[in-house]
């Protein structure tokens, strides 16, 4: 990875951090309602893996912690924020909200609330690619706790038997809501679980974007070359609680939080660039100021000014049969 790539990824991760922090504030201001799961601490996972793939060409699917994955795939940050604000200009016309971001144009296939739900969907997407003979791959990001769902085992077994082009990425942040992995899961190292399905796997440091990227290049290359599925486990940590319902977690020790705070994905790449003389502190501060101004003046202003959905159209998009657009009629 060259210096320009490292700086761009630093910019993207810092943007993601400030974006999510601004979502937190907007929630407190009651501009965002419903569920809200934020990504600070885990930025190197989505950025490192999707960077190694072909965003907009490969299909990406994930759970409810989905804003950053969608944006890295190419979704417009303004339309993602407008979606969180439940506005008509949102990427799902304000009907989906935080857990249901979707952007078919950039092949971001959602955003799902059901833990483990995307495992079979990702396999289905991969089966479609295989039947059509395309060179795309299907990438499924989910948390460590999702791997205890039956869907994980059923989907990975079929994916292996059918040699589907699907990359499963476990973002292992050591907790499922407030339950530590050591209390819920017999195997702490998630990559070991797929040996039972004859699927190759690896574990990488999810806080270091260069390590995530290197591991993801190997994983993507394996899947794209037709050798079947692969599982990449990324060891990471979320700084805030599971969602806005537990924003100051009481189930973790301060020592553990501090330890992971020292391994911040943005600081790791920033310090590396500083030490190599490829970035100055002044340049970094300017980058940060620019990002915050852009989010405020561009993204938030757009979302605040965006129109509300029409109440008369509340049932539109609930069922395909209600929608003239789906039947081939007017938009
Ligand atoms: C089928 C199902 N069961 C339970 C829940 C409630 N639930 C929401 S998130 C979650 C824990 C998921 O943890 P993990 O997969 O590790 O992801 P993380 O939130 O840590 O990113 C649970 C049990 C749900 N949404 N869906
Ligand atoms: Mg987890």
mmCIF file with all atom_site columns, N, CA, C and O in Angstrom, residues 145-182:
data_model
loop_
_atom_site.group_PDB
_atom_site.id
_atom_site.type_symbol
_atom_site.label_atom_id
_atom_site.label_alt_id
_atom_site.label_comp_id
_atom_site.label_asym_id
_atom_site.label_entity_id
_atom_site.label_seq_id
_atom_site.pdbx_PDB_ins_code
_atom_site.Cartn_x
_atom_site.Cartn_y
_atom_site.Cartn_z
_atom_site.occupancy
_atom_site.B_iso_or_equiv
_atom_site.pdbx_formal_charge
_atom_site.auth_seq_id
_atom_site.auth_comp_id
_atom_site.auth_asym_id
_atom_site.auth_atom_id
_atom_site.pdbx_PDB_model_num
ATOM 1   N N  . UNK A 1 145 ? -21.086 -12.807 17.790 1.00 0.00 ? 145 UNK A N  1
ATOM 2   C CA . UNK A 1 145 ? -22.225 -13.511 18.384 1.00 0.00 ? 145 UNK A CA 1
ATOM 3   C C  . UNK A 1 145 ? -23.131 -14.119 17.313 1.00 0.00 ? 145 UNK A C  1
ATOM 4   O O  . UNK A 1 145 ? -23.790 -15.136 17.567 1.00 0.00 ? 145 UNK A O  1
ATOM 5   N N  . UNK A 1 146 ? -23.140 -13.520 16.124 1.00 0.00 ? 146 UNK A N  1
ATOM 6   C CA . UNK A 1 146 ? -23.973 -14.046 15.038 1.00 0.00 ? 146 UNK A CA 1
ATOM 7   C C  . UNK A 1 146 ? -23.550 -15.467 14.669 1.00 0.00 ? 146 UNK A C  1
ATOM 8   O O  . UNK A 1 146 ? -24.366 -16.256 14.189 1.00 0.00 ? 146 UNK A O  1
ATOM 9   N N  . UNK A 1 147 ? -22.285 -15.785 14.909 1.00 0.00 ? 147 UNK A N  1
ATOM 10  C CA . UNK A 1 147 ? -21.794 -17.116 14.532 1.00 0.00 ? 147 UNK A CA 1
ATOM 11  C C  . UNK A 1 147 ? -22.387 -18.239 15.378 1.00 0.00 ? 147 UNK A C  1
ATOM 12  O O  . UNK A 1 147 ? -22.172 -19.408 15.087 1.00 0.00 ? 147 UNK A O  1
ATOM 13  N N  . UNK A 1 148 ? -23.141 -17.878 16.424 1.00 0.00 ? 148 UNK A N  1
ATOM 14  C CA . UNK A 1 148 ? -23.809 -18.913 17.211 1.00 0.00 ? 148 UNK A CA 1
ATOM 15  C C  . UNK A 1 148 ? -25.200 -19.236 16.668 1.00 0.00 ? 148 UNK A C  1
ATOM 16  O O  . UNK A 1 148 ? -25.887 -20.111 17.195 1.00 0.00 ? 148 UNK A O  1
ATOM 17  N N  . UNK A 1 149 ? -25.602 -18.532 15.623 1.00 0.00 ? 149 UNK A N  1
ATOM 18  C CA . UNK A 1 149 ? -26.917 -18.804 15.023 1.00 0.00 ? 149 UNK A CA 1
ATOM 19  C C  . UNK A 1 149 ? -26.832 -20.032 14.112 1.00 0.00 ? 149 UNK A C  1
ATOM 20  O O  . UNK A 1 149 ? -25.798 -20.280 13.474 1.00 0.00 ? 149 UNK A O  1
ATOM 21  N N  . UNK A 1 150 ? -27.943 -20.738 14.011 1.00 0.00 ? 150 UNK A N  1
ATOM 22  C CA . UNK A 1 150 ? -27.988 -21.904 13.124 1.00 0.00 ? 150 UNK A CA 1
ATOM 23  C C  . UNK A 1 150 ? -27.695 -21.542 11.685 1.00 0.00 ? 150 UNK A C  1
ATOM 24  O O  . UNK A 1 150 ? -27.095 -22.324 10.938 1.00 0.00 ? 150 UNK A O  1
ATOM 25  N N  . UNK A 1 151 ? -28.100 -20.328 11.280 1.00 0.00 ? 151 UNK A N  1
ATOM 26  C CA . UNK A 1 151 ? -27.897 -19.894 9.895  1.00 0.00 ? 151 UNK A CA 1
ATOM 27  C C  . UNK A 1 151 ? -26.421 -19.902 9.504  1.00 0.00 ? 151 UNK A C  1
ATOM 28  O O  . UNK A 1 151 ? -26.077 -20.134 8.348  1.00 0.00 ? 151 UNK A O  1
ATOM 29  N N  . UNK A 1 152 ? -25.544 -19.629 10.475 1.00 0.00 ? 152 UNK A N  1
ATOM 30  C CA . UNK A 1 152 ? -24.098 -19.628 10.199 1.00 0.00 ? 152 UNK A CA 1
ATOM 31  C C  . UNK A 1 152 ? -23.690 -21.021 9.713  1.00 0.00 ? 152 UNK A C  1
ATOM 32  O O  . UNK A 1 152 ? -23.069 -21.189 8.665  1.00 0.00 ? 152 UNK A O  1
ATOM 33  N N  . UNK A 1 153 ? -24.091 -22.023 10.473 1.00 0.00 ? 153 UNK A N  1
ATOM 34  C CA . UNK A 1 153 ? -23.649 -23.391 10.191 1.00 0.00 ? 153 UNK A CA 1
ATOM 35  C C  . UNK A 1 153 ? -24.303 -23.954 8.924  1.00 0.00 ? 153 UNK A C  1
ATOM 36  O O  . UNK A 1 153 ? -23.637 -24.579 8.097  1.00 0.00 ? 153 UNK A O  1
ATOM 37  N N  . UNK A 1 154 ? -25.592 -23.683 8.773  1.00 0.00 ? 154 UNK A N  1
ATOM 38  C CA . UNK A 1 154 ? -26.295 -24.173 7.581  1.00 0.00 ? 154 UNK A CA 1
ATOM 39  C C  . UNK A 1 154 ? -25.733 -23.526 6.315  1.00 0.00 ? 154 UNK A C  1
ATOM 40  O O  . UNK A 1 154 ? -25.473 -24.199 5.317  1.00 0.00 ? 154 UNK A O  1
ATOM 41  N N  . UNK A 1 155 ? -25.524 -22.204 6.388  1.00 0.00 ? 155 UNK A N  1
ATOM 42  C CA . UNK A 1 155 ? -25.078 -21.476 5.187  1.00 0.00 ? 155 UNK A CA 1
ATOM 43  C C  . UNK A 1 155 ? -23.644 -21.825 4.826  1.00 0.00 ? 155 UNK A C  1
ATOM 44  O O  . UNK A 1 155 ? -23.316 -22.000 3.650  1.00 0.00 ? 155 UNK A O  1
ATOM 45  N N  . UNK A 1 156 ? -22.776 -21.914 5.839  1.00 0.00 ? 156 UNK A N  1
ATOM 46  C CA . UNK A 1 156 ? -21.379 -22.183 5.514  1.00 0.00 ? 156 UNK A CA 1
ATOM 47  C C  . UNK A 1 156 ? -21.196 -23.605 4.993  1.00 0.00 ? 156 UNK A C  1
ATOM 48  O O  . UNK A 1 156 ? -20.358 -23.856 4.120  1.00 0.00 ? 156 UNK A O  1
ATOM 49  N N  . UNK A 1 157 ? -22.009 -24.501 5.501  1.00 0.00 ? 157 UNK A N  1
ATOM 50  C CA . UNK A 1 157 ? -21.932 -25.873 4.989  1.00 0.00 ? 157 UNK A CA 1
ATOM 51  C C  . UNK A 1 157 ? -22.300 -25.911 3.510  1.00 0.00 ? 157 UNK A C  1
ATOM 52  O O  . UNK A 1 157 ? -21.561 -26.464 2.684  1.00 0.00 ? 157 UNK A O  1
ATOM 53  N N  . UNK A 1 158 ? -23.445 -25.280 3.161  1.00 0.00 ? 158 UNK A N  1
ATOM 54  C CA . UNK A 1 158 ? -23.876 -25.295 1.752  1.00 0.00 ? 158 UNK A CA 1
ATOM 55  C C  . UNK A 1 158 ? -22.886 -24.534 0.870  1.00 0.00 ? 158 UNK A C  1
ATOM 56  O O  . UNK A 1 158 ? -22.585 -24.951 -0.250 1.00 0.00 ? 158 UNK A O  1
ATOM 57  N N  . UNK A 1 159 ? -22.388 -23.399 1.391  1.00 0.00 ? 159 UNK A N  1
ATOM 58  C CA . UNK A 1 159 ? -21.440 -22.587 0.616  1.00 0.00 ? 159 UNK A CA 1
ATOM 59  C C  . UNK A 1 159 ? -20.199 -23.407 0.275  1.00 0.00 ? 159 UNK A C  1
ATOM 60  O O  . UNK A 1 159 ? -19.647 -23.318 -0.820 1.00 0.00 ? 159 UNK A O  1
ATOM 61  N N  . UNK A 1 160 ? -19.790 -24.255 1.213  1.00 0.00 ? 160 UNK A N  1
ATOM 62  C CA . UNK A 1 160 ? -18.606 -25.087 0.990  1.00 0.00 ? 160 UNK A CA 1
ATOM 63  C C  . UNK A 1 160 ? -18.911 -26.205 -0.011 1.00 0.00 ? 160 UNK A C  1
ATOM 64  O O  . UNK A 1 160 ? -18.154 -26.433 -0.949 1.00 0.00 ? 160 UNK A O  1
ATOM 65  N N  . UNK A 1 161 ? -20.049 -26.865 0.188  1.00 0.00 ? 161 UNK A N  1
ATOM 66  C CA . UNK A 1 161 ? -20.416 -27.970 -0.712 1.00 0.00 ? 161 UNK A CA 1
ATOM 67  C C  . UNK A 1 161 ? -20.546 -27.461 -2.154 1.00 0.00 ? 161 UNK A C  1
ATOM 68  O O  . UNK A 1 161 ? -20.063 -28.083 -3.085 1.00 0.00 ? 161 UNK A O  1
ATOM 69  N N  . UNK A 1 162 ? -21.160 -26.261 -2.304 1.00 0.00 ? 162 UNK A N  1
ATOM 70  C CA . UNK A 1 162 ? -21.385 -25.712 -3.654 1.00 0.00 ? 162 UNK A CA 1
ATOM 71  C C  . UNK A 1 162 ? -20.228 -24.832 -4.128 1.00 0.00 ? 162 UNK A C  1
ATOM 72  O O  . UNK A 1 162 ? -20.317 -24.225 -5.195 1.00 0.00 ? 162 UNK A O  1
ATOM 73  N N  . UNK A 1 163 ? -19.178 -24.717 -3.326 1.00 0.00 ? 163 UNK A N  1
ATOM 74  C CA . UNK A 1 163 ? -18.023 -23.858 -3.679 1.00 0.00 ? 163 UNK A CA 1
ATOM 75  C C  . UNK A 1 163 ? -18.464 -22.453 -4.108 1.00 0.00 ? 163 UNK A C  1
ATOM 76  O O  . UNK A 1 163 ? -18.080 -21.942 -5.171 1.00 0.00 ? 163 UNK A O  1
ATOM 77  N N  . UNK A 1 164 ? -19.269 -21.830 -3.278 1.00 0.00 ? 164 UNK A N  1
ATOM 78  C CA . UNK A 1 164 ? -19.812 -20.514 -3.629 1.00 0.00 ? 164 UNK A CA 1
ATOM 79  C C  . UNK A 1 164 ? -18.787 -19.399 -3.446 1.00 0.00 ? 164 UNK A C  1
ATOM 80  O O  . UNK A 1 164 ? -17.969 -19.456 -2.516 1.00 0.00 ? 164 UNK A O  1
ATOM 81  N N  . UNK A 1 165 ? -18.831 -18.375 -4.303 1.00 0.00 ? 165 UNK A N  1
ATOM 82  C CA . UNK A 1 165 ? -17.896 -17.249 -4.177 1.00 0.00 ? 165 UNK A CA 1
ATOM 83  C C  . UNK A 1 165 ? -18.318 -16.273 -3.074 1.00 0.00 ? 165 UNK A C  1
ATOM 84  O O  . UNK A 1 165 ? -18.784 -15.176 -3.344 1.00 0.00 ? 165 UNK A O  1
ATOM 85  N N  . UNK A 1 166 ? -18.181 -16.712 -1.839 1.00 0.00 ? 166 UNK A N  1
ATOM 86  C CA . UNK A 1 166 ? -18.606 -15.854 -0.727 1.00 0.00 ? 166 UNK A CA 1
ATOM 87  C C  . UNK A 1 166 ? -17.506 -15.744 0.328  1.00 0.00 ? 166 UNK A C  1
ATOM 88  O O  . UNK A 1 166 ? -16.900 -16.745 0.720  1.00 0.00 ? 166 UNK A O  1
ATOM 89  N N  . UNK A 1 167 ? -17.258 -14.512 0.727  1.00 0.00 ? 167 UNK A N  1
ATOM 90  C CA . UNK A 1 167 ? -16.280 -14.241 1.791  1.00 0.00 ? 167 UNK A CA 1
ATOM 91  C C  . UNK A 1 167 ? -17.045 -13.846 3.050  1.00 0.00 ? 167 UNK A C  1
ATOM 92  O O  . UNK A 1 167 ? -17.785 -12.850 3.044  1.00 0.00 ? 167 UNK A O  1
ATOM 93  N N  . UNK A 1 168 ? -16.901 -14.635 4.096  1.00 0.00 ? 168 UNK A N  1
ATOM 94  C CA . UNK A 1 168 ? -17.516 -14.305 5.374  1.00 0.00 ? 168 UNK A CA 1
ATOM 95  C C  . UNK A 1 168 ? -16.485 -13.586 6.237  1.00 0.00 ? 168 UNK A C  1
ATOM 96  O O  . UNK A 1 168 ? -15.351 -14.067 6.378  1.00 0.00 ? 168 UNK A O  1
ATOM 97  N N  . UNK A 1 169 ? -16.875 -12.448 6.778  1.00 0.00 ? 169 UNK A N  1
ATOM 98  C CA . UNK A 1 169 ? -15.967 -11.672 7.635  1.00 0.00 ? 169 UNK A CA 1
ATOM 99  C C  . UNK A 1 169 ? -16.587 -11.572 9.025  1.00 0.00 ? 169 UNK A C  1
ATOM 100 O O  . UNK A 1 169 ? -17.693 -11.036 9.171  1.00 0.00 ? 169 UNK A O  1
ATOM 101 N N  . UNK A 1 170 ? -15.902 -12.100 10.030 1.00 0.00 ? 170 UNK A N  1
ATOM 102 C CA . UNK A 1 170 ? -16.386 -11.978 11.398 1.00 0.00 ? 170 UNK A CA 1
ATOM 103 C C  . UNK A 1 170 ? -15.689 -10.801 12.052 1.00 0.00 ? 170 UNK A C  1
ATOM 104 O O  . UNK A 1 170 ? -14.464 -10.801 12.211 1.00 0.00 ? 170 UNK A O  1
ATOM 105 N N  . UNK A 1 171 ? -16.458 -9.781  12.407 1.00 0.00 ? 171 UNK A N  1
ATOM 106 C CA . UNK A 1 171 ? -15.885 -8.656  13.169 1.00 0.00 ? 171 UNK A CA 1
ATOM 107 C C  . UNK A 1 171 ? -16.024 -9.045  14.643 1.00 0.00 ? 171 UNK A C  1
ATOM 108 O O  . UNK A 1 171 ? -17.085 -8.875  15.246 1.00 0.00 ? 171 UNK A O  1
ATOM 109 N N  . UNK A 1 172 ? -14.943 -9.608  15.184 1.00 0.00 ? 172 UNK A N  1
ATOM 110 C CA . UNK A 1 172 ? -14.993 -10.121 16.561 1.00 0.00 ? 172 UNK A CA 1
ATOM 111 C C  . UNK A 1 172 ? -14.636 -9.006  17.542 1.00 0.00 ? 172 UNK A C  1
ATOM 112 O O  . UNK A 1 172 ? -13.467 -8.744  17.812 1.00 0.00 ? 172 UNK A O  1
ATOM 113 N N  . UNK A 1 173 ? -15.693 -8.353  18.069 1.00 0.00 ? 173 UNK A N  1
ATOM 114 C CA . UNK A 1 173 ? -15.464 -7.267  19.033 1.00 0.00 ? 173 UNK A CA 1
ATOM 115 C C  . UNK A 1 173 ? -15.670 -7.752  20.473 1.00 0.00 ? 173 UNK A C  1
ATOM 116 O O  . UNK A 1 173 ? -15.842 -6.954  21.389 1.00 0.00 ? 173 UNK A O  1
ATOM 117 N N  . UNK A 1 174 ? -15.668 -9.055  20.644 1.00 0.00 ? 174 UNK A N  1
ATOM 118 C CA . UNK A 1 174 ? -15.660 -9.727  21.956 1.00 0.00 ? 174 UNK A CA 1
ATOM 119 C C  . UNK A 1 174 ? -16.973 -9.676  22.743 1.00 0.00 ? 174 UNK A C  1
ATOM 120 O O  . UNK A 1 174 ? -17.067 -10.251 23.820 1.00 0.00 ? 174 UNK A O  1
ATOM 121 N N  . UNK A 1 175 ? -17.993 -8.980  22.190 1.00 0.00 ? 175 UNK A N  1
ATOM 122 C CA . UNK A 1 175 ? -19.279 -8.901  22.893 1.00 0.00 ? 175 UNK A CA 1
ATOM 123 C C  . UNK A 1 175 ? -20.451 -9.040  21.931 1.00 0.00 ? 175 UNK A C  1
ATOM 124 O O  . UNK A 1 175 ? -20.391 -8.564  20.789 1.00 0.00 ? 175 UNK A O  1
ATOM 125 N N  . UNK A 1 176 ? -21.511 -9.674  22.406 1.00 0.00 ? 176 UNK A N  1
ATOM 126 C CA . UNK A 1 176 ? -22.806 -9.675  21.729 1.00 0.00 ? 176 UNK A CA 1
ATOM 127 C C  . UNK A 1 176 ? -23.735 -8.916  22.670 1.00 0.00 ? 176 UNK A C  1
ATOM 128 O O  . UNK A 1 176 ? -24.017 -9.393  23.770 1.00 0.00 ? 176 UNK A O  1
ATOM 129 N N  . UNK A 1 177 ? -24.138 -7.729  22.307 1.00 0.00 ? 177 UNK A N  1
ATOM 130 C CA . UNK A 1 177 ? -24.765 -6.752  23.222 1.00 0.00 ? 177 UNK A CA 1
ATOM 131 C C  . UNK A 1 177 ? -23.895 -6.661  24.479 1.00 0.00 ? 177 UNK A C  1
ATOM 132 O O  . UNK A 1 177 ? -22.756 -6.196  24.393 1.00 0.00 ? 177 UNK A O  1
ATOM 133 N N  . UNK A 1 178 ? -24.376 -7.144  25.647 1.00 0.00 ? 178 UNK A N  1
ATOM 134 C CA . UNK A 1 178 ? -23.587 -7.001  26.879 1.00 0.00 ? 178 UNK A CA 1
ATOM 135 C C  . UNK A 1 178 ? -22.959 -8.298  27.339 1.00 0.00 ? 178 UNK A C  1
ATOM 136 O O  . UNK A 1 178 ? -22.443 -8.372  28.461 1.00 0.00 ? 178 UNK A O  1
ATOM 137 N N  . UNK A 1 179 ? -22.989 -9.329  26.510 1.00 0.00 ? 179 UNK A N  1
ATOM 138 C CA . UNK A 1 179 ? -22.463 -10.627 26.931 1.00 0.00 ? 179 UNK A CA 1
ATOM 139 C C  . UNK A 1 179 ? -21.094 -10.876 26.313 1.00 0.00 ? 179 UNK A C  1
ATOM 140 O O  . UNK A 1 179 ? -20.936 -10.866 25.093 1.00 0.00 ? 179 UNK A O  1
ATOM 141 N N  . UNK A 1 180 ? -20.120 -11.112 27.190 1.00 0.00 ? 180 UNK A N  1
ATOM 142 C CA . UNK A 1 180 ? -18.765 -11.371 26.706 1.00 0.00 ? 180 UNK A CA 1
ATOM 143 C C  . UNK A 1 180 ? -18.724 -12.693 25.949 1.00 0.00 ? 180 UNK A C  1
ATOM 144 O O  . UNK A 1 180 ? -19.424 -13.650 26.300 1.00 0.00 ? 180 UNK A O  1
ATOM 145 N N  . UNK A 1 181 ? -17.893 -12.752 24.951 1.00 0.00 ? 181 UNK A N  1
ATOM 146 C CA . UNK A 1 181 ? -17.757 -13.966 24.140 1.00 0.00 ? 181 UNK A CA 1
ATOM 147 C C  . UNK A 1 181 ? -17.373 -15.167 25.021 1.00 0.00 ? 181 UNK A C  1
ATOM 148 O O  . UNK A 1 181 ? -17.782 -16.295 24.757 1.00 0.00 ? 181 UNK A O  1
ATOM 149 N N  . UNK A 1 182 ? -16.628 -14.909 26.095 1.00 0.00 ? 182 UNK A N  1
ATOM 150 C CA . UNK A 1 182 ? -16.202 -16.026 26.949 1.00 0.00 ? 182 UNK A CA 1
ATOM 151 C C  . UNK A 1 182 ? -17.367 -16.646 27.721 1.00 0.00 ? 182 UNK A C  1
ATOM 152 O O  . UNK A 1 182 ? -17.270 -17.771 28.200 1.00 0.00 ? 182 UNK A O  1
#
